[in-house]
Amino acid sequence: MTAHSRILIIDYGSQFTQLIARRVREARVYSEIHPPTRTLEWIREWKPTGIILSGGPSSVYESDGPSADRALLDVAPILGICYGMQLVAHLEGGQVVGAGKREYGRADVEVSDRTGLFAGFDQGEHTTVWMSHGDHVDAPPAGYVVTARSGSVPIAAMRHESKPIHCVQFHPEVAHTPRGAELIHNFLFAVCGAKPDWTPGSFIEDEIRRVRERVGSDQVICGLSGGVDSSVAAALVHRAVGDQLTCIFVDTGLLRRHEREQVERTMGKHLGIRLIVVDASDRFLSALEGVSDPERKRVIIGHTFIDVFEDAAKDVGASVKWLVQGTLYPDVIESASPKGGPSATIKTHHNVGGLKPDMQFKLIEPLRELFKDEVRNVGRELGLPEEMVGRHPFPGPGLAIRVLGEITRPALEVLRSADAIYLDEIRSAGLYNEIWQAFAVLLPVRSVGVMGDGRTYENVVAVRAVTSTDGMTADWYHFPHEVLGRISSRIINEVDGVNRVVYDISSKPPATIEWE
């Protein structure tokens, strides 16, 4: 692999840790998140260009608070953020105290330095930052100088007099710190001397080389879902091994309209990838008959999918040794989640650990270093069409978790029709790319309506659209009222069995993006 600059982020449990990694990568510098349990020897062998110590909810003076070896501070340039700053102070003999109450929100800090992190700032300049802490550094360690102050804490930032160790009490990685990206850039390039060499093209070259070395002349299979992740993973592996790859697409009967045709057109005809399409809709719908509980739905769909996939894989041949999965970096981070970091596990991901223990395939996960937006850029670089690369996320269980209640063919057809109209109107209004995810939900209730001269008692469809960066938090999308009006009118007029449309204006948290 090419020797890229790379930043090691040690996660002490902050809700913003993934944001740190994203900000570093947006500057085209590679970064990885690892727990504080990594040994000093492991960190030295990893050879980081720089190390960032994240924030976290613990206190450094508590006996069970996550810590670090003092020698870590001499491995590479250090940026300590919030808890990371307190940890540096604690390791170096400074004084960390409890604030009595937690400070959370915007704060004004006065900069007293024009070097290092604050290169480009004016002496005495005031800048807005985002604070989120309970403890603070009350007295700097020997050899450290204060570089910023605020009205609430005496040391808002500090640095070592001669070593490349810089610390801030606030969070430069969040959008609420307007000049935060500038501070991170200063750390990466002025302090660490990193090179902005992390690009989609360089990633593809490295990954093709890695896949070829691992696979050799073996046969490879990939389960295509039609989504961005599996499609990009398949295109990348195909670029590496060509016809050694066979993709399997399972039509579960729970797909959106024209999904199967799009996969066949793009992956089979456009990219020339060997593709097996299995119509297992009867098998899935039979297994789901009478089931309303969302968790039971997920389990049944997961087990059925694996059984169908295994049967199809046998037809490819006994020489298949590798299985491609579209695992992404957030999946890897959240599925690990040891104590003290990474930050809280949100859900169990179907891409990680979803195989049967006795399956003989070895895994290829070419995207496991990437975030979603990076996957999209890699897909564009590989020549995938924008309609596939820019597609909204779609859940593995498909429409089964968007039909609330029992799954039936008529219910699926109602939802499929409503969803197609909804997405068509969003695209027609030029809003699709502004929205992270949009979909329709068939509710398990009926409402009274009036159509023509008669009363109706029919289905209610909810429509949902959210904006987000990575799906971990989301806000509801503020549609122009006339667009919502057209969506409602078309669904009610064109979809038999629907007489009411409602719009979900819940944010995540407290709600989830999906309803089930």
Short mmCIF file of C-alpha atoms in Angstrom, two decimals:
data_model
loop_
_atom_site.label_atom_id
_atom_site.label_comp_id
_atom_site.label_asym_id
_atom_site.label_seq_id
_atom_site.Cartn_x
_atom_site.Cartn_y
_atom_site.Cartn_z
CA MET A 1 0.00 0.00 0.00
CA THR A 2 1.16 3.53 -0.76
CA ALA A 3 2.58 5.22 2.34
CA HIS A 4 -0.10 7.84 2.86
CA SER A 5 -0.06 10.37 5.66
CA ARG A 6 -2.39 9.05 8.35
CA ILE A 7 -3.87 10.31 11.56
CA LEU A 8 -4.67 8.04 14.49
CA ILE A 9 -7.76 9.09 16.44
CA ILE A 10 -8.04 7.57 19.89
CA ASP A 11 -11.69 7.46 20.91
CA TYR A 12 -12.43 8.24 24.54
CA GLY A 13 -16.18 7.99 24.02
CA SER A 14 -17.19 11.34 22.51
CA GLN A 15 -20.36 11.58 20.46
CA PHE A 16 -18.28 13.64 17.99
CA THR A 17 -15.44 11.17 17.38
CA GLN A 18 -16.64 10.17 13.91
CA LEU A 19 -16.88 13.85 13.04
CA ILE A 20 -13.17 14.23 13.81
CA ALA A 21 -12.35 11.46 11.37
CA ARG A 22 -14.58 13.01 8.73
CA ARG A 23 -13.00 16.45 9.11
CA VAL A 24 -9.53 14.97 8.72
CA ARG A 25 -10.56 13.03 5.62
CA GLU A 26 -12.28 16.09 4.14
CA ALA A 27 -8.79 17.60 4.19
CA ARG A 28 -7.71 14.55 2.11
CA VAL A 29 -5.68 13.01 4.93
CA TYR A 30 -6.39 9.40 5.91
CA SER A 31 -7.59 8.77 9.47
CA GLU A 32 -8.65 5.81 11.59
CA ILE A 33 -10.48 5.60 14.91
CA HIS A 34 -9.16 3.18 17.52
CA PRO A 35 -9.97 2.51 21.19
CA PRO A 36 -7.71 3.62 24.06
CA THR A 37 -6.91 -0.05 24.68
CA ARG A 38 -4.40 -0.01 21.81
CA THR A 39 -0.93 -0.66 23.19
CA LEU A 40 1.95 1.76 22.82
CA GLU A 41 3.77 -0.86 20.74
CA TRP A 42 0.78 -1.18 18.39
CA ILE A 43 0.58 2.60 17.98
CA ARG A 44 4.29 2.88 17.20
CA GLU A 45 4.01 0.11 14.58
CA TRP A 46 1.01 1.89 13.02
CA LYS A 47 3.35 4.87 12.44
CA PRO A 48 0.88 7.75 12.69
CA THR A 49 1.68 11.11 11.14
CA GLY A 50 -0.25 12.62 14.03
CA ILE A 51 -2.49 11.54 16.92
CA ILE A 52 -5.80 13.09 18.00
CA LEU A 53 -7.17 12.33 21.45
CA SER A 54 -10.96 12.70 21.37
CA GLY A 55 -13.38 14.03 23.94
CA GLY A 56 -15.32 11.77 26.26
CA PRO A 57 -17.73 11.63 29.22
CA SER A 58 -15.27 10.39 31.85
CA SER A 59 -13.07 12.29 34.33
CA VAL A 60 -9.31 11.79 34.11
CA TYR A 61 -8.92 11.75 37.90
CA GLU A 62 -11.38 8.85 38.36
CA SER A 63 -9.82 5.43 38.87
CA ASP A 64 -11.78 3.83 36.02
CA GLY A 65 -11.35 6.69 33.54
CA PRO A 66 -9.67 5.65 30.24
CA SER A 67 -6.06 6.77 30.11
CA ALA A 68 -2.87 6.44 28.07
CA ASP A 69 0.81 5.73 28.48
CA ARG A 70 2.75 8.98 29.07
CA ALA A 71 5.15 7.89 26.32
CA LEU A 72 2.30 8.25 23.78
CA LEU A 73 2.97 11.99 23.80
CA ASP A 74 6.38 11.39 22.23
CA VAL A 75 5.24 9.09 19.38
CA ALA A 76 3.86 11.78 17.04
CA PRO A 77 2.35 15.29 17.15
CA ILE A 78 -0.66 15.37 19.46
CA LEU A 79 -3.99 17.21 19.36
CA GLY A 80 -6.00 16.78 22.55
CA ILE A 81 -9.70 17.71 22.34
CA CYS A 82 -11.77 18.26 25.50
CA TYR A 83 -11.16 15.04 27.49
CA GLY A 84 -8.04 14.60 25.36
CA MET A 85 -6.74 17.96 26.62
CA GLN A 86 -7.52 17.03 30.22
CA LEU A 87 -5.74 13.70 29.74
CA VAL A 88 -2.61 15.41 28.42
CA ALA A 89 -2.65 17.80 31.38
CA HIS A 90 -3.17 14.92 33.81
CA LEU A 91 -0.32 12.84 32.30
CA GLU A 92 1.99 15.85 32.37
CA GLY A 93 1.26 16.81 35.99
CA GLY A 94 -1.24 19.63 35.40
CA GLN A 95 -4.34 20.30 37.48
CA VAL A 96 -7.73 19.10 36.24
CA VAL A 97 -10.80 20.03 38.30
CA GLY A 98 -14.54 19.54 38.16
CA ALA A 99 -16.50 22.58 37.01
CA GLY A 100 -19.43 22.01 39.35
CA LYS A 101 -21.80 22.09 36.38
CA ARG A 102 -21.46 21.02 32.76
CA GLU A 103 -20.78 23.70 30.15
CA TYR A 104 -22.57 22.92 26.91
CA GLY A 105 -23.03 25.25 23.96
CA ARG A 106 -21.42 28.20 22.23
CA ALA A 107 -18.69 30.16 23.99
CA ASP A 108 -16.43 33.07 23.16
CA VAL A 109 -12.69 32.51 23.48
CA GLU A 110 -9.86 34.99 23.25
CA VAL A 111 -6.81 33.79 21.30
CA SER A 112 -3.40 34.67 22.76
CA ASP A 113 -1.23 32.81 20.24
CA ARG A 114 -0.50 33.17 16.52
CA THR A 115 1.40 29.92 15.97
CA GLY A 116 0.58 26.21 15.67
CA LEU A 117 -3.15 25.63 15.83
CA PHE A 118 -3.87 29.34 15.79
CA ALA A 119 -1.71 30.28 12.82
CA GLY A 120 -3.69 32.84 10.84
CA PHE A 121 -5.51 34.17 13.92
CA ASP A 122 -4.83 37.65 15.32
CA GLN A 123 -3.39 38.23 18.77
CA GLY A 124 -6.31 38.94 21.10
CA GLU A 125 -8.87 37.84 18.52
CA HIS A 126 -12.21 36.58 19.82
CA THR A 127 -13.73 33.54 18.13
CA THR A 128 -16.84 31.41 18.74
CA VAL A 129 -16.38 27.76 19.73
CA TRP A 130 -18.54 24.86 20.94
CA MET A 131 -17.98 23.68 24.50
CA SER A 132 -19.16 20.37 25.93
CA HIS A 133 -17.41 19.50 29.19
CA GLY A 134 -17.75 19.11 32.93
CA ASP A 135 -14.09 19.22 33.98
CA HIS A 136 -11.41 21.67 32.88
CA VAL A 137 -7.67 22.28 33.20
CA ASP A 138 -7.18 24.75 36.04
CA ALA A 139 -3.39 24.99 35.87
CA PRO A 140 -1.19 24.02 32.89
CA PRO A 141 1.59 21.46 33.31
CA ALA A 142 5.20 22.61 33.44
CA GLY A 143 6.44 23.47 29.95
CA TYR A 144 2.98 24.40 28.60
CA VAL A 145 1.66 27.84 27.66
CA VAL A 146 -1.95 29.01 27.50
CA THR A 147 -3.02 29.85 23.93
CA ALA A 148 -6.71 30.75 24.44
CA ARG A 149 -8.99 31.72 27.33
CA SER A 150 -12.73 32.09 27.84
CA GLY A 151 -14.93 33.67 30.46
CA SER A 152 -15.86 30.26 31.84
CA VAL A 153 -12.51 28.42 31.83
CA PRO A 154 -9.03 29.86 32.45
CA ILE A 155 -7.42 27.57 29.84
CA ALA A 156 -9.47 27.11 26.66
CA ALA A 157 -6.36 25.96 24.75
CA MET A 158 -2.70 25.25 25.48
CA ARG A 159 0.44 23.95 23.80
CA HIS A 160 3.86 22.68 24.79
CA GLU A 161 6.64 25.24 24.56
CA SER A 162 8.84 23.09 22.32
CA LYS A 163 7.06 19.80 21.51
CA PRO A 164 4.26 19.43 18.91
CA ILE A 165 1.53 18.94 21.54
CA HIS A 166 -1.58 21.12 21.19
CA CYS A 167 -4.80 20.95 23.19
CA VAL A 168 -8.22 22.63 23.10
CA GLN A 169 -11.04 22.45 25.64
CA PHE A 170 -13.66 22.99 22.92
CA HIS A 171 -14.68 20.94 19.86
CA PRO A 172 -13.16 22.18 16.58
CA GLU A 173 -14.74 19.29 14.65
CA VAL A 174 -18.36 20.50 14.97
CA ALA A 175 -19.98 23.03 12.67
CA HIS A 176 -20.79 25.25 15.67
CA THR A 177 -17.07 26.15 15.87
CA PRO A 178 -16.92 28.33 12.72
CA ARG A 179 -13.11 28.27 12.38
CA GLY A 180 -12.77 24.68 13.58
CA ALA A 181 -11.79 23.33 10.15
CA GLU A 182 -8.99 25.90 10.05
CA LEU A 183 -7.68 24.68 13.41
CA ILE A 184 -7.73 21.06 12.22
CA HIS A 185 -5.98 22.05 8.96
CA ASN A 186 -3.30 23.82 10.97
CA PHE A 187 -2.73 20.69 13.03
CA LEU A 188 -2.59 18.42 9.98
CA PHE A 189 -0.35 20.50 7.75
CA ALA A 190 1.52 23.05 9.90
CA VAL A 191 2.08 20.84 12.95
CA CYS A 192 2.15 17.28 11.52
CA GLY A 193 3.44 18.03 8.04
CA ALA A 194 0.80 15.70 6.56
CA LYS A 195 0.22 15.44 2.82
CA PRO A 196 -3.30 15.70 1.30
CA ASP A 197 -2.96 12.43 -0.60
CA TRP A 198 -6.14 10.56 0.42
CA THR A 199 -8.26 10.63 -2.77
CA PRO A 200 -10.77 8.26 -4.40
CA GLY A 201 -8.25 7.49 -7.15
CA SER A 202 -5.45 6.59 -4.74
CA PHE A 203 -7.85 4.48 -2.66
CA ILE A 204 -8.98 2.52 -5.74
CA GLU A 205 -5.39 1.83 -6.82
CA ASP A 206 -4.42 0.60 -3.35
CA GLU A 207 -7.52 -1.56 -2.95
CA ILE A 208 -7.23 -3.16 -6.40
CA ARG A 209 -3.67 -4.14 -5.58
CA ARG A 210 -4.72 -5.53 -2.20
CA VAL A 211 -7.65 -7.56 -3.60
CA ARG A 212 -5.53 -9.08 -6.36
CA GLU A 213 -2.85 -10.11 -3.88
CA ARG A 214 -5.38 -11.77 -1.57
CA VAL A 215 -7.60 -13.48 -4.16
CA GLY A 216 -5.06 -14.72 -6.67
CA SER A 217 -6.91 -16.97 -9.14
CA ASP A 218 -9.79 -17.90 -6.78
CA GLN A 219 -13.48 -17.34 -7.58
CA VAL A 220 -15.38 -14.58 -5.73
CA ILE A 221 -19.09 -13.97 -5.10
CA CYS A 222 -20.93 -10.83 -4.01
CA GLY A 223 -24.45 -10.37 -2.76
CA LEU A 224 -25.90 -7.34 -4.54
CA SER A 225 -28.71 -5.41 -2.89
CA GLY A 226 -28.95 -2.65 -5.47
CA GLY A 227 -27.80 -0.12 -2.87
CA VAL A 228 -24.75 2.11 -3.05
CA ASP A 229 -22.46 0.08 -0.78
CA SER A 230 -22.77 -3.35 -2.38
CA SER A 231 -22.76 -1.88 -5.90
CA VAL A 232 -19.55 0.08 -5.34
CA ALA A 233 -17.91 -2.90 -3.60
CA ALA A 234 -18.83 -5.14 -6.55
CA ALA A 235 -17.58 -2.62 -9.14
CA LEU A 236 -14.27 -2.22 -7.30
CA VAL A 237 -13.65 -5.96 -6.94
CA HIS A 238 -14.67 -6.47 -10.58
CA ARG A 239 -12.06 -3.88 -11.57
CA ALA A 240 -9.51 -5.99 -9.64
CA VAL A 241 -10.39 -9.58 -10.67
CA GLY A 242 -12.76 -9.32 -13.66
CA ASP A 243 -14.73 -12.48 -14.46
CA GLN A 244 -13.51 -14.21 -11.30
CA LEU A 245 -16.39 -12.30 -9.66
CA THR A 246 -20.01 -13.44 -9.81
CA CYS A 247 -22.72 -11.27 -8.26
CA ILE A 248 -25.94 -12.69 -6.86
CA PHE A 249 -29.04 -10.50 -6.65
CA VAL A 250 -31.93 -11.86 -4.60
CA ASP A 251 -35.37 -10.49 -5.45
CA THR A 252 -37.08 -10.77 -2.07
CA GLY A 253 -40.39 -9.38 -3.24
CA LEU A 254 -39.74 -6.52 -0.81
CA LEU A 255 -38.02 -4.19 -3.28
CA ARG A 256 -39.08 -0.82 -4.60
CA ARG A 257 -40.49 -0.45 -8.11
CA HIS A 258 -38.07 -1.28 -10.97
CA GLU A 259 -35.24 -2.06 -8.53
CA ARG A 260 -34.44 -5.44 -10.03
CA GLU A 261 -34.43 -4.05 -13.57
CA GLN A 262 -32.06 -1.25 -12.57
CA VAL A 263 -29.55 -3.69 -11.08
CA GLU A 264 -29.69 -5.95 -14.14
CA ARG A 265 -29.21 -2.96 -16.45
CA THR A 266 -26.38 -1.28 -14.56
CA MET A 267 -24.34 -4.16 -13.17
CA GLY A 268 -24.94 -6.77 -15.86
CA LYS A 269 -25.21 -4.82 -19.10
CA HIS A 270 -23.37 -1.56 -18.36
CA LEU A 271 -20.45 -2.89 -16.31
CA GLY A 272 -20.36 -6.42 -17.74
CA ILE A 273 -20.36 -8.13 -14.33
CA ARG A 274 -21.48 -11.77 -14.17
CA LEU A 275 -24.90 -11.60 -12.52
CA ILE A 276 -27.26 -14.27 -11.19
CA VAL A 277 -30.78 -13.06 -10.36
CA VAL A 278 -32.83 -15.23 -7.99
CA ASP A 279 -36.58 -14.61 -7.71
CA ALA A 280 -37.32 -15.71 -4.15
CA SER A 281 -40.31 -13.45 -3.53
CA ASP A 282 -42.71 -16.36 -2.85
CA ARG A 283 -40.29 -17.85 -0.33
CA PHE A 284 -39.89 -14.57 1.59
CA LEU A 285 -43.57 -13.63 1.61
CA SER A 286 -44.55 -17.13 2.73
CA ALA A 287 -42.05 -16.95 5.61
CA LEU A 288 -43.42 -13.53 6.63
CA GLU A 289 -47.09 -14.51 6.52
CA GLY A 290 -48.93 -13.38 9.65
CA VAL A 291 -45.85 -11.66 11.16
CA SER A 292 -46.25 -8.08 12.42
CA ASP A 293 -43.43 -7.66 14.95
CA PRO A 294 -40.58 -5.69 13.31
CA GLU A 295 -37.77 -7.61 15.01
CA ARG A 296 -39.28 -10.95 13.95
CA LYS A 297 -39.53 -9.60 10.41
CA ARG A 298 -35.83 -8.70 10.42
CA VAL A 299 -34.77 -12.09 11.77
CA ILE A 300 -36.93 -14.02 9.29
CA ILE A 301 -35.71 -11.94 6.35
CA GLY A 302 -32.07 -12.27 7.44
CA HIS A 303 -32.22 -16.05 7.84
CA THR A 304 -34.16 -16.54 4.61
CA PHE A 305 -31.76 -14.35 2.68
CA ILE A 306 -28.75 -16.33 3.87
CA ASP A 307 -30.43 -19.63 2.94
CA VAL A 308 -31.34 -18.36 -0.54
CA PHE A 309 -27.90 -16.87 -1.03
CA GLU A 310 -26.15 -20.08 0.02
CA ASP A 311 -28.25 -22.09 -2.46
CA ALA A 312 -27.36 -19.67 -5.26
CA ALA A 313 -23.67 -19.70 -4.28
CA LYS A 314 -23.58 -23.48 -4.67
CA ASP A 315 -24.69 -23.05 -8.27
CA VAL A 316 -21.68 -20.81 -8.95
CA GLY A 317 -19.33 -23.69 -8.18
CA ALA A 318 -17.22 -25.31 -5.49
CA SER A 319 -14.22 -23.14 -6.35
CA VAL A 320 -15.73 -20.02 -4.74
CA LYS A 321 -13.60 -19.04 -1.75
CA TRP A 322 -14.29 -15.32 -1.23
CA LEU A 323 -17.39 -13.29 -0.38
CA VAL A 324 -17.57 -9.54 -0.99
CA GLN A 325 -19.47 -7.42 1.54
CA GLY A 326 -20.16 -3.68 1.44
CA THR A 327 -19.16 -3.07 5.07
CA LEU A 328 -18.45 0.62 5.75
CA TYR A 329 -16.25 2.22 8.38
CA PRO A 330 -19.12 3.30 10.69
CA ASP A 331 -20.29 -0.36 10.66
CA VAL A 332 -16.83 -1.48 11.79
CA ILE A 333 -16.54 1.18 14.50
CA GLU A 334 -20.02 0.72 15.95
CA SER A 335 -19.92 -3.07 15.88
CA ALA A 336 -16.69 -3.12 17.92
CA SER A 337 -17.58 -0.67 20.70
CA PRO A 338 -15.29 -1.81 23.56
CA LYS A 339 -15.57 -0.07 26.91
CA GLY A 340 -14.27 3.47 26.80
CA GLY A 341 -14.58 3.75 23.01
CA PRO A 342 -15.52 3.79 20.33
CA SER A 343 -18.60 5.81 21.06
CA ALA A 344 -21.97 4.24 21.66
CA THR A 345 -23.23 1.41 19.48
CA ILE A 346 -26.39 2.54 17.67
CA LYS A 347 -27.52 -0.72 16.08
CA THR A 348 -26.38 -4.14 14.98
CA HIS A 349 -25.28 -3.88 11.37
CA HIS A 350 -26.27 -6.58 8.93
CA ASN A 351 -22.91 -6.25 7.16
CA VAL A 352 -20.80 -7.18 10.16
CA GLY A 353 -20.96 -10.65 11.66
CA GLY A 354 -24.07 -11.57 9.67
CA LEU A 355 -22.74 -14.84 8.25
CA LYS A 356 -23.41 -18.31 9.60
CA PRO A 357 -20.51 -19.63 11.69
CA ASP A 358 -20.06 -22.64 9.38
CA MET A 359 -19.87 -20.67 6.14
CA GLN A 360 -16.55 -21.36 4.44
CA PHE A 361 -16.10 -18.09 2.57
CA LYS A 362 -13.32 -15.66 3.41
CA LEU A 363 -14.44 -12.04 3.47
CA ILE A 364 -13.41 -9.20 1.17
CA GLU A 365 -14.60 -5.86 2.53
CA PRO A 366 -13.05 -3.29 0.19
CA LEU A 367 -15.00 -0.33 1.64
CA ARG A 368 -14.43 -0.96 5.34
CA GLU A 369 -12.13 2.10 5.56
CA LEU A 370 -14.69 4.49 4.05
CA PHE A 371 -17.58 6.68 5.14
CA LYS A 372 -20.74 6.88 3.01
CA ASP A 373 -19.82 10.06 1.16
CA GLU A 374 -16.41 8.60 0.33
CA VAL A 375 -18.08 5.46 -1.04
CA ARG A 376 -20.18 7.61 -3.36
CA ASN A 377 -17.05 9.39 -4.64
CA VAL A 378 -15.29 6.06 -5.23
CA GLY A 379 -18.37 4.88 -7.16
CA ARG A 380 -18.22 7.95 -9.38
CA GLU A 381 -14.52 7.38 -9.98
CA LEU A 382 -15.34 3.78 -11.01
CA GLY A 383 -17.89 5.00 -13.55
CA LEU A 384 -21.12 3.98 -11.83
CA PRO A 385 -24.14 6.06 -12.96
CA GLU A 386 -25.30 8.88 -10.69
CA GLU A 387 -28.76 7.31 -10.29
CA MET A 388 -27.04 4.47 -8.41
CA VAL A 389 -24.20 6.34 -6.69
CA GLY A 390 -26.43 9.14 -5.42
CA ARG A 391 -29.24 6.86 -4.35
CA HIS A 392 -30.75 7.32 -0.89
CA PRO A 393 -30.02 4.59 1.68
CA PHE A 394 -32.40 1.63 1.58
CA PRO A 395 -32.73 -0.84 4.48
CA GLY A 396 -31.67 -4.45 4.08
CA PRO A 397 -35.16 -5.81 5.01
CA GLY A 398 -36.63 -3.57 2.30
CA LEU A 399 -40.29 -2.57 2.32
CA ALA A 400 -41.04 -5.13 5.04
CA ILE A 401 -40.15 -2.55 7.70
CA ARG A 402 -42.10 0.17 5.91
CA VAL A 403 -45.33 -1.82 5.91
CA LEU A 404 -46.23 -1.46 9.57
CA GLY A 405 -48.08 -4.61 10.53
CA GLU A 406 -48.56 -7.79 8.54
CA ILE A 407 -46.86 -8.12 5.15
CA THR A 408 -49.22 -8.93 2.27
CA ARG A 409 -48.88 -8.59 -1.50
CA PRO A 410 -51.68 -5.97 -1.69
CA ALA A 411 -50.07 -3.92 1.12
CA LEU A 412 -46.69 -4.06 -0.62
CA GLU A 413 -48.23 -2.93 -3.90
CA VAL A 414 -49.95 0.03 -2.23
CA LEU A 415 -46.68 1.09 -0.61
CA ARG A 416 -44.64 0.46 -3.77
CA SER A 417 -46.97 2.69 -5.79
CA ALA A 418 -47.05 5.47 -3.18
CA ASP A 419 -43.27 5.38 -2.76
CA ALA A 420 -42.69 5.60 -6.53
CA ILE A 421 -44.93 8.66 -6.81
CA TYR A 422 -43.23 10.30 -3.80
CA LEU A 423 -39.72 9.87 -5.19
CA ASP A 424 -40.86 10.93 -8.67
CA GLU A 425 -42.21 14.22 -7.30
CA ILE A 426 -39.05 14.83 -5.27
CA ARG A 427 -36.90 14.34 -8.38
CA SER A 428 -39.21 16.48 -10.52
CA ALA A 429 -38.87 19.31 -7.99
CA GLY A 430 -35.06 19.01 -8.12
CA LEU A 431 -34.89 18.17 -4.40
CA TYR A 432 -33.62 14.57 -4.41
CA ASN A 433 -29.95 15.45 -3.85
CA GLU A 434 -30.80 17.84 -1.00
CA ILE A 435 -32.33 14.97 0.99
CA TRP A 436 -30.41 12.21 2.78
CA GLN A 437 -33.29 9.74 2.72
CA ALA A 438 -36.92 9.86 1.62
CA PHE A 439 -39.52 7.10 1.67
CA ALA A 440 -43.17 6.26 2.22
CA VAL A 441 -44.60 4.15 5.06
CA LEU A 442 -47.91 2.27 5.04
CA LEU A 443 -49.51 2.71 8.46
CA PRO A 444 -51.60 -0.02 10.15
CA VAL A 445 -54.58 2.32 10.48
CA ARG A 446 -57.49 3.35 8.29
CA SER A 447 -59.20 6.71 8.19
CA VAL A 448 -62.50 8.09 7.00
CA GLY A 449 -62.45 10.10 3.80
CA VAL A 450 -64.72 11.44 1.09
CA MET A 451 -64.16 10.61 -2.57
CA GLY A 452 -66.74 11.72 -5.09
CA ASP A 453 -70.11 11.43 -3.43
CA GLY A 454 -69.20 8.61 -1.07
CA ARG A 455 -67.41 8.06 2.19
CA THR A 456 -64.29 5.90 2.24
CA TYR A 457 -62.48 4.00 4.94
CA GLU A 458 -59.00 3.39 3.61
CA ASN A 459 -55.25 3.37 4.23
CA VAL A 460 -53.03 6.14 5.57
CA VAL A 461 -49.58 6.67 4.04
CA ALA A 462 -46.87 8.59 5.92
CA VAL A 463 -44.04 10.20 3.97
CA ARG A 464 -40.66 10.87 5.54
CA ALA A 465 -37.67 12.91 4.35
CA VAL A 466 -34.59 13.81 6.38
CA THR A 467 -31.34 15.69 6.01
CA SER A 468 -28.19 14.21 7.52
CA THR A 469 -24.46 13.79 7.05
CA ASP A 470 -24.11 10.14 8.03
CA GLY A 471 -27.50 9.00 9.32
CA MET A 472 -26.46 9.07 12.98
CA THR A 473 -28.45 12.26 13.56
CA ALA A 474 -31.07 13.68 11.21
CA ASP A 475 -33.52 16.55 10.88
CA TRP A 476 -36.79 16.49 8.96
CA TYR A 477 -36.66 18.11 5.54
CA HIS A 478 -38.57 21.38 5.13
CA PHE A 479 -40.45 20.80 1.88
CA PRO A 480 -42.00 23.69 -0.01
CA HIS A 481 -45.71 23.42 0.76
CA GLU A 482 -46.67 23.19 -2.90
CA VAL A 483 -44.44 20.11 -3.33
CA LEU A 484 -46.05 18.38 -0.35
CA GLY A 485 -49.43 19.28 -1.81
CA ARG A 486 -48.60 17.65 -5.15
CA ILE A 487 -47.23 14.54 -3.41
CA SER A 488 -50.38 14.12 -1.32
CA SER A 489 -52.72 14.79 -4.23
CA ARG A 490 -51.03 12.32 -6.58
CA ILE A 491 -50.81 9.50 -4.01
CA ILE A 492 -54.48 9.83 -3.04
CA ASN A 493 -55.68 10.13 -6.65
CA GLU A 494 -53.45 7.46 -8.19
CA VAL A 495 -53.05 4.77 -5.52
CA ASP A 496 -56.13 2.65 -4.91
CA GLY A 497 -56.86 2.19 -1.23
CA VAL A 498 -55.25 5.40 0.12
CA ASN A 499 -57.31 8.40 1.24
CA ARG A 500 -54.91 10.25 3.55
CA VAL A 501 -51.21 11.28 3.45
CA VAL A 502 -49.32 12.61 6.48
CA TYR A 503 -45.78 14.06 6.74
CA ASP A 504 -43.41 12.97 9.52
CA ILE A 505 -41.64 15.96 11.12
CA SER A 506 -39.69 14.04 13.80
CA SER A 507 -35.93 14.46 14.12
CA LYS A 508 -33.34 11.83 15.12
CA PRO A 509 -33.00 11.72 18.06
CA PRO A 510 -35.51 11.17 19.62
CA ALA A 511 -37.08 9.34 16.67
CA THR A 512 -35.21 6.97 14.36
CA ILE A 513 -35.12 7.57 10.60
CA GLU A 514 -37.04 4.36 9.82
CA TRP A 515 -40.33 3.73 11.59
CA GLU A 516 -39.50 0.11 12.49
#
